[in-house]
Amino acid sequence: MTSPEKIDIGSLAGAALVYKDVASLDPVQEQIRILHLDPGWGSTPISCTIHRISLTSDPPPKYEALSYTWGDPKVTREIIVNGYLVNVTFNLYSALYRLRQPEDMRVLWVDALCINQTDVDERGQQVGLMGKIYSICDNTVIWIGEPPVDTWPAHWFGDERDHPSLRWLGDEFVYYSTLQEPVDPASVDIVFHVFANLRLIQDSHLSEQPLFKDLTGEAFAYPPDYNYYCSMMAQALAPFADSPWWTRIWTVQECILPQRATFIYGPVSIELPFMLQVFSALSGHMLDCCSTTGAQTHPELMPHLRKLGLAMRPIDELRSGRREGPEVSLWTALSFTRSRFATDDRDRVFGVLGLVNSWMREPIVPNYRTKTEEIYTLATIDEALSTNSLLPLHFPLQKDAHPDVPSWVIDWTAGSNVSLRLNVYQWSQTHYLQFYVSHKQPAHVVALDNNRVLEVKGRRCDRVALVGPPCKHGRAEEKRKVYCEWFKLFELDRNPSRAYKTGEPYLDAFWKCLCWDLVLSVDGSAEKAHFRRSKGTTDSYEAFVAFAPISPYSVFHPEGLSPEVREAAVRFDPRFDIRQPAETREHTPKTFITEQLIGGITLNTVMFMTESGYLGLGPAETQVGDEVWCLFGSWMPFVLRSTGKTREVIIGEEEKPLYSVLGICYVHGAMDGEVADDDNLPTETVYLA
């Protein structure tokens, strides 16, 4: 028997040979290619054939879709495709090796093999079908990788079908307590223990679970002790939590769109609802009833749980949006996936198009001949015009790989390089929507000069007169130092109770700037957190008072403000006294949440004062002389800077002065339409470049 001919499927000549019998794909019939994975086991070569099907056929075609990450293109293995020997990445090889069945053929859709990667136009056309490919498949098989130790096959569902496995876990702990000799760790199926313990999170408080609390006692023992047990589980969970699958842009829609999605971790299968329910419950416990127990989670285990929790949240939100409403817009999909990576920057947008089920205008069509800058600009314009608002300008506008996009356009490549806290707090539109600075003034949004300039209208609020140092990433003491400098720069150390523009004490304006006068609440189900205004209540002040005496981030920390300055604040409110009894200074969930809220909102910001005496929190790049504007159609004020340049943005008209957008800001006392409704201020047309 002759050996198969070896070819390079990534070359034009090699692709022509592999796809010669299924070369053309009819877009009208929505044709795709699928893989017939031949049965096999052990060392027998992996072989498959490629076939052509139509997504519009009746009944729909039967196949599974593979969701995975390509891996290092330089690390490859050989498989047989249509009779030819081709190289695929090791990660794809591992997935196919694990997924093939001993006796039956398996039908899969695999992007690397079912799309001719050498044909740019086909790539764009097939990417446009991705949403349907994953929506109608029988199951998406999510390849996470192999666990670090051997484990028995298991299937986790997230419902009552898991109960026999949970009983088995309980029996194991009882069995360990009967042994006279220490348990050999190698005899423990620790991967089984990992997922069994995760499953328990759905059913009880953390303090009642062996993963979070040392429950050693009569008829209960760990193999061999609690700390070692947690360390073993951390090592078994690490490859699962650290898998690059959680960081790639394409994988989000690949698990959300199908009716069923299953994670494959070696011989272990985990249904998507299992993961969603576990980490939704864990988040609720951590934020509310079990925050103290959660904070004491084993230090080797906690990073993996946190990483998975952060990765599951956008999947949960987007999945709920598509199935239960509200509908998912392009901007919603982009903002929830901003921290994920893509090899091709255009895929930051193309990779979420399948999630979008609400287009107010013509949908964006994937085209790999279009420049990245154009795609990002179109995404911003689409959202602004679709919502008739300036909402897309509210998100962080820092530039990364594409500094030449207009200042009002988000460079989506920057999203994966910012901290998790910035992602959670400054990318969550729910807290922007607590305000409506433009009140009843209708939005005016016009794209000009080949989409390089945005014409908007608004009223100039004020000009920046004084700016504090920026609050950047750093440890608690570094942030506390910045807060203290802000406190002293605006002379709160001299007289914190002096009257602000609104009539309230200046200290009130200061702490309201730090948290935007918001509180972060957990709803009755203890599963989700949301922002709400504190206006008209003392909620945010009570949260600040709980935070101020004990948090290492607080200006009232012993190593923060001087004792003399703290005394002035204590006269304002005795609860700021760090010398109060220890039992009144407990680190409660409210304290933790306030600490997170202030830390998140102030990251990459400066505190500033305007010429008329407004106190505000704005972008870190803010300088003296920058202007604060109420732009119609916005929820927050903006800091704008004159570029000193003019341009003919409308053919035949005189050149217009151009402004760059630094970002949104919080201005205490000007967040509820005070400027927008002031008819003494002229309405001006502004050209943003």
PDB file of N, CA and C in Angstrom, residues 386-453:
ATOM      1  N   SER A 386     -27.800  53.977  14.823  1.00  0.00           N
ATOM      2  CA  SER A 386     -28.852  53.018  15.184  1.00  0.00           C
ATOM      3  C   SER A 386     -29.573  53.435  16.456  1.00  0.00           C
ATOM      4  N   THR A 387     -28.826  53.942  17.425  1.00  0.00           N
ATOM      5  CA  THR A 387     -29.415  54.342  18.706  1.00  0.00           C
ATOM      6  C   THR A 387     -29.752  55.821  18.747  1.00  0.00           C
ATOM      7  N   ASN A 388     -29.368  56.550  17.680  1.00  0.00           N
ATOM      8  CA  ASN A 388     -29.552  58.003  17.648  1.00  0.00           C
ATOM      9  C   ASN A 388     -29.006  58.624  18.932  1.00  0.00           C
ATOM     10  N   SER A 389     -27.788  58.255  19.252  1.00  0.00           N
ATOM     11  CA  SER A 389     -27.159  58.725  20.484  1.00  0.00           C
ATOM     12  C   SER A 389     -25.652  58.695  20.326  1.00  0.00           C
ATOM     13  N   LEU A 390     -24.972  59.206  21.348  1.00  0.00           N
ATOM     14  CA  LEU A 390     -23.510  59.164  21.378  1.00  0.00           C
ATOM     15  C   LEU A 390     -23.005  58.090  22.345  1.00  0.00           C
ATOM     16  N   LEU A 391     -23.826  57.090  22.603  1.00  0.00           N
ATOM     17  CA  LEU A 391     -23.431  56.036  23.543  1.00  0.00           C
ATOM     18  C   LEU A 391     -22.087  55.398  23.202  1.00  0.00           C
ATOM     19  N   PRO A 392     -21.775  55.099  21.924  1.00  0.00           N
ATOM     20  CA  PRO A 392     -20.483  54.442  21.658  1.00  0.00           C
ATOM     21  C   PRO A 392     -19.271  55.291  22.003  1.00  0.00           C
ATOM     22  N   LEU A 393     -19.460  56.603  22.192  1.00  0.00           N
ATOM     23  CA  LEU A 393     -18.330  57.463  22.551  1.00  0.00           C
ATOM     24  C   LEU A 393     -18.069  57.443  24.050  1.00  0.00           C
ATOM     25  N   HIS A 394     -18.937  56.785  24.813  1.00  0.00           N
ATOM     26  CA  HIS A 394     -18.792  56.780  26.262  1.00  0.00           C
ATOM     27  C   HIS A 394     -17.729  55.797  26.748  1.00  0.00           C
ATOM     28  N   PHE A 395     -17.367  54.835  25.927  1.00  0.00           N
ATOM     29  CA  PHE A 395     -16.433  53.795  26.352  1.00  0.00           C
ATOM     30  C   PHE A 395     -14.989  54.285  26.217  1.00  0.00           C
ATOM     31  N   PRO A 396     -14.032  53.639  26.905  1.00  0.00           N
ATOM     32  CA  PRO A 396     -12.631  54.075  26.834  1.00  0.00           C
ATOM     33  C   PRO A 396     -12.141  54.178  25.395  1.00  0.00           C
ATOM     34  N   LEU A 397     -11.501  55.295  25.074  1.00  0.00           N
ATOM     35  CA  LEU A 397     -11.113  55.593  23.693  1.00  0.00           C
ATOM     36  C   LEU A 397      -9.610  55.510  23.468  1.00  0.00           C
ATOM     37  N   GLN A 398      -8.876  54.876  24.385  1.00  0.00           N
ATOM     38  CA  GLN A 398      -7.436  54.767  24.190  1.00  0.00           C
ATOM     39  C   GLN A 398      -7.128  53.977  22.931  1.00  0.00           C
ATOM     40  N   LYS A 399      -6.039  54.342  22.275  1.00  0.00           N
ATOM     41  CA  LYS A 399      -5.654  53.693  21.024  1.00  0.00           C
ATOM     42  C   LYS A 399      -4.483  52.748  21.289  1.00  0.00           C
ATOM     43  N   ASP A 400      -4.422  51.675  20.498  1.00  0.00           N
ATOM     44  CA  ASP A 400      -3.368  50.684  20.669  1.00  0.00           C
ATOM     45  C   ASP A 400      -2.678  50.458  19.337  1.00  0.00           C
ATOM     46  N   ALA A 401      -3.131  49.475  18.589  1.00  0.00           N
ATOM     47  CA  ALA A 401      -2.481  49.133  17.319  1.00  0.00           C
ATOM     48  C   ALA A 401      -2.921  50.029  16.173  1.00  0.00           C
ATOM     49  N   HIS A 402      -3.968  50.832  16.400  1.00  0.00           N
ATOM     50  CA  HIS A 402      -4.511  51.649  15.310  1.00  0.00           C
ATOM     51  C   HIS A 402      -4.684  53.097  15.779  1.00  0.00           C
ATOM     52  N   PRO A 403      -3.569  53.791  15.997  1.00  0.00           N
ATOM     53  CA  PRO A 403      -3.639  55.160  16.527  1.00  0.00           C
ATOM     54  C   PRO A 403      -4.222  56.170  15.550  1.00  0.00           C
ATOM     55  N   ASP A 404      -4.352  55.811  14.281  1.00  0.00           N
ATOM     56  CA  ASP A 404      -4.821  56.767  13.284  1.00  0.00           C
ATOM     57  C   ASP A 404      -6.337  56.796  13.132  1.00  0.00           C
ATOM     58  N   VAL A 405      -7.051  55.945  13.845  1.00  0.00           N
ATOM     59  CA  VAL A 405      -8.507  56.049  13.763  1.00  0.00           C
ATOM     60  C   VAL A 405      -8.927  57.348  14.444  1.00  0.00           C
ATOM     61  N   PRO A 406     -10.055  57.950  14.051  1.00  0.00           N
ATOM     62  CA  PRO A 406     -10.498  59.195  14.689  1.00  0.00           C
ATOM     63  C   PRO A 406     -10.608  59.050  16.202  1.00  0.00           C
ATOM     64  N   SER A 407     -10.491  60.157  16.907  1.00  0.00           N
ATOM     65  CA  SER A 407     -10.485  60.119  18.373  1.00  0.00           C
ATOM     66  C   SER A 407     -11.787  59.572  18.939  1.00  0.00           C
ATOM     67  N   TRP A 408     -12.877  59.666  18.188  1.00  0.00           N
ATOM     68  CA  TRP A 408     -14.188  59.219  18.670  1.00  0.00           C
ATOM     69  C   TRP A 408     -14.463  57.744  18.364  1.00  0.00           C
ATOM     70  N   VAL A 409     -13.492  57.054  17.782  1.00  0.00           N
ATOM     71  CA  VAL A 409     -13.651  55.643  17.419  1.00  0.00           C
ATOM     72  C   VAL A 409     -12.860  54.774  18.393  1.00  0.00           C
ATOM     73  N   ILE A 410     -13.468  53.704  18.851  1.00  0.00           N
ATOM     74  CA  ILE A 410     -12.768  52.772  19.739  1.00  0.00           C
ATOM     75  C   ILE A 410     -11.836  51.888  18.926  1.00  0.00           C
ATOM     76  N   ASP A 411     -10.600  51.795  19.385  1.00  0.00           N
ATOM     77  CA  ASP A 411      -9.653  50.826  18.836  1.00  0.00           C
ATOM     78  C   ASP A 411      -9.874  49.534  19.612  1.00  0.00           C
ATOM     79  N   TRP A 412     -10.586  48.594  19.019  1.00  0.00           N
ATOM     80  CA  TRP A 412     -10.979  47.388  19.752  1.00  0.00           C
ATOM     81  C   TRP A 412      -9.795  46.511  20.121  1.00  0.00           C
ATOM     82  N   THR A 413      -8.638  46.721  19.510  1.00  0.00           N
ATOM     83  CA  THR A 413      -7.463  45.941  19.905  1.00  0.00           C
ATOM     84  C   THR A 413      -6.967  46.353  21.277  1.00  0.00           C
ATOM     85  N   ALA A 414      -7.377  47.547  21.743  1.00  0.00           N
ATOM     86  CA  ALA A 414      -6.938  48.003  23.064  1.00  0.00           C
ATOM     87  C   ALA A 414      -7.680  47.285  24.176  1.00  0.00           C
ATOM     88  N   GLY A 415      -8.837  46.701  23.864  1.00  0.00           N
ATOM     89  CA  GLY A 415      -9.668  46.104  24.896  1.00  0.00           C
ATOM     90  C   GLY A 415      -9.002  44.991  25.669  1.00  0.00           C
ATOM     91  N   SER A 416      -8.193  44.175  24.992  1.00  0.00           N
ATOM     92  CA  SER A 416      -7.585  43.026  25.668  1.00  0.00           C
ATOM     93  C   SER A 416      -6.335  43.403  26.444  1.00  0.00           C
ATOM     94  N   ASN A 417      -5.927  44.663  26.373  1.00  0.00           N
ATOM     95  CA  ASN A 417      -4.708  45.073  27.056  1.00  0.00           C
ATOM     96  C   ASN A 417      -4.980  45.890  28.311  1.00  0.00           C
ATOM     97  N   VAL A 418      -6.263  46.149  28.609  1.00  0.00           N
ATOM     98  CA  VAL A 418      -6.580  46.892  29.814  1.00  0.00           C
ATOM     99  C   VAL A 418      -6.912  45.917  30.927  1.00  0.00           C
ATOM    100  N   SER A 419      -6.901  46.432  32.148  1.00  0.00           N
ATOM    101  CA  SER A 419      -7.075  45.537  33.290  1.00  0.00           C
ATOM    102  C   SER A 419      -8.503  45.022  33.375  1.00  0.00           C
ATOM    103  N   LEU A 420      -8.675  43.947  34.117  1.00  0.00           N
ATOM    104  CA  LEU A 420     -10.005  43.383  34.295  1.00  0.00           C
ATOM    105  C   LEU A 420     -10.918  44.369  34.991  1.00  0.00           C
ATOM    106  N   ARG A 421     -10.380  45.124  35.934  1.00  0.00           N
ATOM    107  CA  ARG A 421     -11.223  46.079  36.642  1.00  0.00           C
ATOM    108  C   ARG A 421     -11.711  47.164  35.698  1.00  0.00           C
ATOM    109  N   LEU A 422     -10.830  47.654  34.832  1.00  0.00           N
ATOM    110  CA  LEU A 422     -11.243  48.638  33.834  1.00  0.00           C
ATOM    111  C   LEU A 422     -12.314  48.033  32.942  1.00  0.00           C
ATOM    112  N   ASN A 423     -12.118  46.795  32.545  1.00  0.00           N
ATOM    113  CA  ASN A 423     -13.115  46.141  31.700  1.00  0.00           C
ATOM    114  C   ASN A 423     -14.470  46.094  32.391  1.00  0.00           C
ATOM    115  N   VAL A 424     -14.500  45.673  33.639  1.00  0.00           N
ATOM    116  CA  VAL A 424     -15.762  45.473  34.335  1.00  0.00           C
ATOM    117  C   VAL A 424     -16.483  46.789  34.567  1.00  0.00           C
ATOM    118  N   TYR A 425     -15.767  47.828  35.001  1.00  0.00           N
ATOM    119  CA  TYR A 425     -16.434  49.052  35.412  1.00  0.00           C
ATOM    120  C   TYR A 425     -16.543  50.100  34.315  1.00  0.00           C
ATOM    121  N   GLN A 426     -15.555  50.251  33.466  1.00  0.00           N
ATOM    122  CA  GLN A 426     -15.617  51.309  32.473  1.00  0.00           C
ATOM    123  C   GLN A 426     -16.132  50.820  31.129  1.00  0.00           C
ATOM    124  N   TRP A 427     -16.386  49.511  31.022  1.00  0.00           N
ATOM    125  CA  TRP A 427     -17.002  48.981  29.812  1.00  0.00           C
ATOM    126  C   TRP A 427     -18.441  48.549  30.071  1.00  0.00           C
ATOM    127  N   SER A 428     -18.954  48.820  31.243  1.00  0.00           N
ATOM    128  CA  SER A 428     -20.327  48.431  31.563  1.00  0.00           C
ATOM    129  C   SER A 428     -21.236  49.626  31.345  1.00  0.00           C
ATOM    130  N   GLN A 429     -22.022  49.611  30.274  1.00  0.00           N
ATOM    131  CA  GLN A 429     -22.833  50.767  29.940  1.00  0.00           C
ATOM    132  C   GLN A 429     -23.929  51.008  30.964  1.00  0.00           C
ATOM    133  N   THR A 430     -24.199  50.037  31.848  1.00  0.00           N
ATOM    134  CA  THR A 430     -25.293  50.216  32.795  1.00  0.00           C
ATOM    135  C   THR A 430     -25.061  51.388  33.733  1.00  0.00           C
ATOM    136  N   HIS A 431     -23.795  51.720  34.036  1.00  0.00           N
ATOM    137  CA  HIS A 431     -23.608  52.863  34.924  1.00  0.00           C
ATOM    138  C   HIS A 431     -23.579  54.177  34.164  1.00  0.00           C
ATOM    139  N   TYR A 432     -23.233  54.182  32.873  1.00  0.00           N
ATOM    140  CA  TYR A 432     -23.389  55.404  32.088  1.00  0.00           C
ATOM    141  C   TYR A 432     -24.865  55.776  31.986  1.00  0.00           C
ATOM    142  N   LEU A 433     -25.710  54.773  31.842  1.00  0.00           N
ATOM    143  CA  LEU A 433     -27.131  55.011  31.613  1.00  0.00           C
ATOM    144  C   LEU A 433     -27.866  55.462  32.872  1.00  0.00           C
ATOM    145  N   GLN A 434     -27.165  55.562  34.003  1.00  0.00           N
ATOM    146  CA  GLN A 434     -27.781  56.117  35.206  1.00  0.00           C
ATOM    147  C   GLN A 434     -27.922  57.638  35.110  1.00  0.00           C
ATOM    148  N   PHE A 435     -27.237  58.226  34.157  1.00  0.00           N
ATOM    149  CA  PHE A 435     -27.262  59.678  33.989  1.00  0.00           C
ATOM    150  C   PHE A 435     -27.888  60.017  32.637  1.00  0.00           C
ATOM    151  N   TYR A 436     -28.246  61.286  32.463  1.00  0.00           N
ATOM    152  CA  TYR A 436     -28.691  61.739  31.144  1.00  0.00           C
ATOM    153  C   TYR A 436     -28.410  63.228  31.060  1.00  0.00           C
ATOM    154  N   VAL A 437     -27.133  63.531  30.877  1.00  0.00           N
ATOM    155  CA  VAL A 437     -26.690  64.917  30.954  1.00  0.00           C
ATOM    156  C   VAL A 437     -27.326  65.780  29.873  1.00  0.00           C
ATOM    157  N   SER A 438     -27.675  65.191  28.714  1.00  0.00           N
ATOM    158  CA  SER A 438     -28.267  66.001  27.640  1.00  0.00           C
ATOM    159  C   SER A 438     -29.782  66.117  27.768  1.00  0.00           C
ATOM    160  N   HIS A 439     -30.348  65.442  28.748  1.00  0.00           N
ATOM    161  CA  HIS A 439     -31.759  65.549  29.099  1.00  0.00           C
ATOM    162  C   HIS A 439     -32.642  65.338  27.878  1.00  0.00           C
ATOM    163  N   LYS A 440     -33.472  66.326  27.514  1.00  0.00           N
ATOM    164  CA  LYS A 440     -34.426  66.150  26.416  1.00  0.00           C
ATOM    165  C   LYS A 440     -33.906  66.659  25.077  1.00  0.00           C
ATOM    166  N   GLN A 441     -32.645  67.076  25.053  1.00  0.00           N
ATOM    167  CA  GLN A 441     -32.099  67.596  23.798  1.00  0.00           C
ATOM    168  C   GLN A 441     -31.849  66.443  22.827  1.00  0.00           C
ATOM    169  N   PRO A 442     -32.421  66.493  21.615  1.00  0.00           N
ATOM    170  CA  PRO A 442     -32.252  65.378  20.669  1.00  0.00           C
ATOM    171  C   PRO A 442     -30.831  65.290  20.140  1.00  0.00           C
ATOM    172  N   ALA A 443     -30.405  64.070  19.868  1.00  0.00           N
ATOM    173  CA  ALA A 443     -29.058  63.856  19.333  1.00  0.00           C
ATOM    174  C   ALA A 443     -28.954  64.393  17.914  1.00  0.00           C
ATOM    175  N   HIS A 444     -27.748  64.817  17.587  1.00  0.00           N
ATOM    176  CA  HIS A 444     -27.431  65.246  16.218  1.00  0.00           C
ATOM    177  C   HIS A 444     -26.120  64.558  15.861  1.00  0.00           C
ATOM    178  N   VAL A 445     -26.174  63.588  14.960  1.00  0.00           N
ATOM    179  CA  VAL A 445     -24.993  62.801  14.608  1.00  0.00           C
ATOM    180  C   VAL A 445     -24.913  62.696  13.094  1.00  0.00           C
ATOM    181  N   VAL A 446     -23.857  63.270  12.512  1.00  0.00           N
ATOM    182  CA  VAL A 446     -23.662  63.217  11.064  1.00  0.00           C
ATOM    183  C   VAL A 446     -22.204  62.857  10.793  1.00  0.00           C
ATOM    184  N   ALA A 447     -21.974  61.818  10.009  1.00  0.00           N
ATOM    185  CA  ALA A 447     -20.616  61.432   9.615  1.00  0.00           C
ATOM    186  C   ALA A 447     -20.225  62.195   8.357  1.00  0.00           C
ATOM    187  N   LEU A 448     -19.061  62.839   8.394  1.00  0.00           N
ATOM    188  CA  LEU A 448     -18.593  63.670   7.282  1.00  0.00           C
ATOM    189  C   LEU A 448     -17.176  63.271   6.880  1.00  0.00           C
ATOM    190  N   ASP A 449     -16.724  63.835   5.767  1.00  0.00           N
ATOM    191  CA  ASP A 449     -15.338  63.686   5.318  1.00  0.00           C
ATOM    192  C   ASP A 449     -14.919  62.215   5.263  1.00  0.00           C
ATOM    193  N   ASN A 450     -15.706  61.416   4.524  1.00  0.00           N
ATOM    194  CA  ASN A 450     -15.418  59.978   4.386  1.00  0.00           C
ATOM    195  C   ASN A 450     -15.313  59.277   5.738  1.00  0.00           C
ATOM    196  N   ASN A 451     -16.227  59.642   6.626  1.00  0.00           N
ATOM    197  CA  ASN A 451     -16.320  59.041   7.964  1.00  0.00           C
ATOM    198  C   ASN A 451     -15.133  59.377   8.863  1.00  0.00           C
ATOM    199  N   ARG A 452     -14.399  60.436   8.548  1.00  0.00           N
ATOM    200  CA  ARG A 452     -13.275  60.844   9.397  1.00  0.00           C
ATOM    201  C   ARG A 452     -13.696  61.872  10.447  1.00  0.00           C
ATOM    202  N   VAL A 453     -14.824  62.536  10.224  1.00  0.00           N
ATOM    203  CA  VAL A 453     -15.285  63.597  11.127  1.00  0.00           C
ATOM    204  C   VAL A 453     -16.729  63.323  11.521  1.00  0.00           C
TER     205      VAL A 453
END
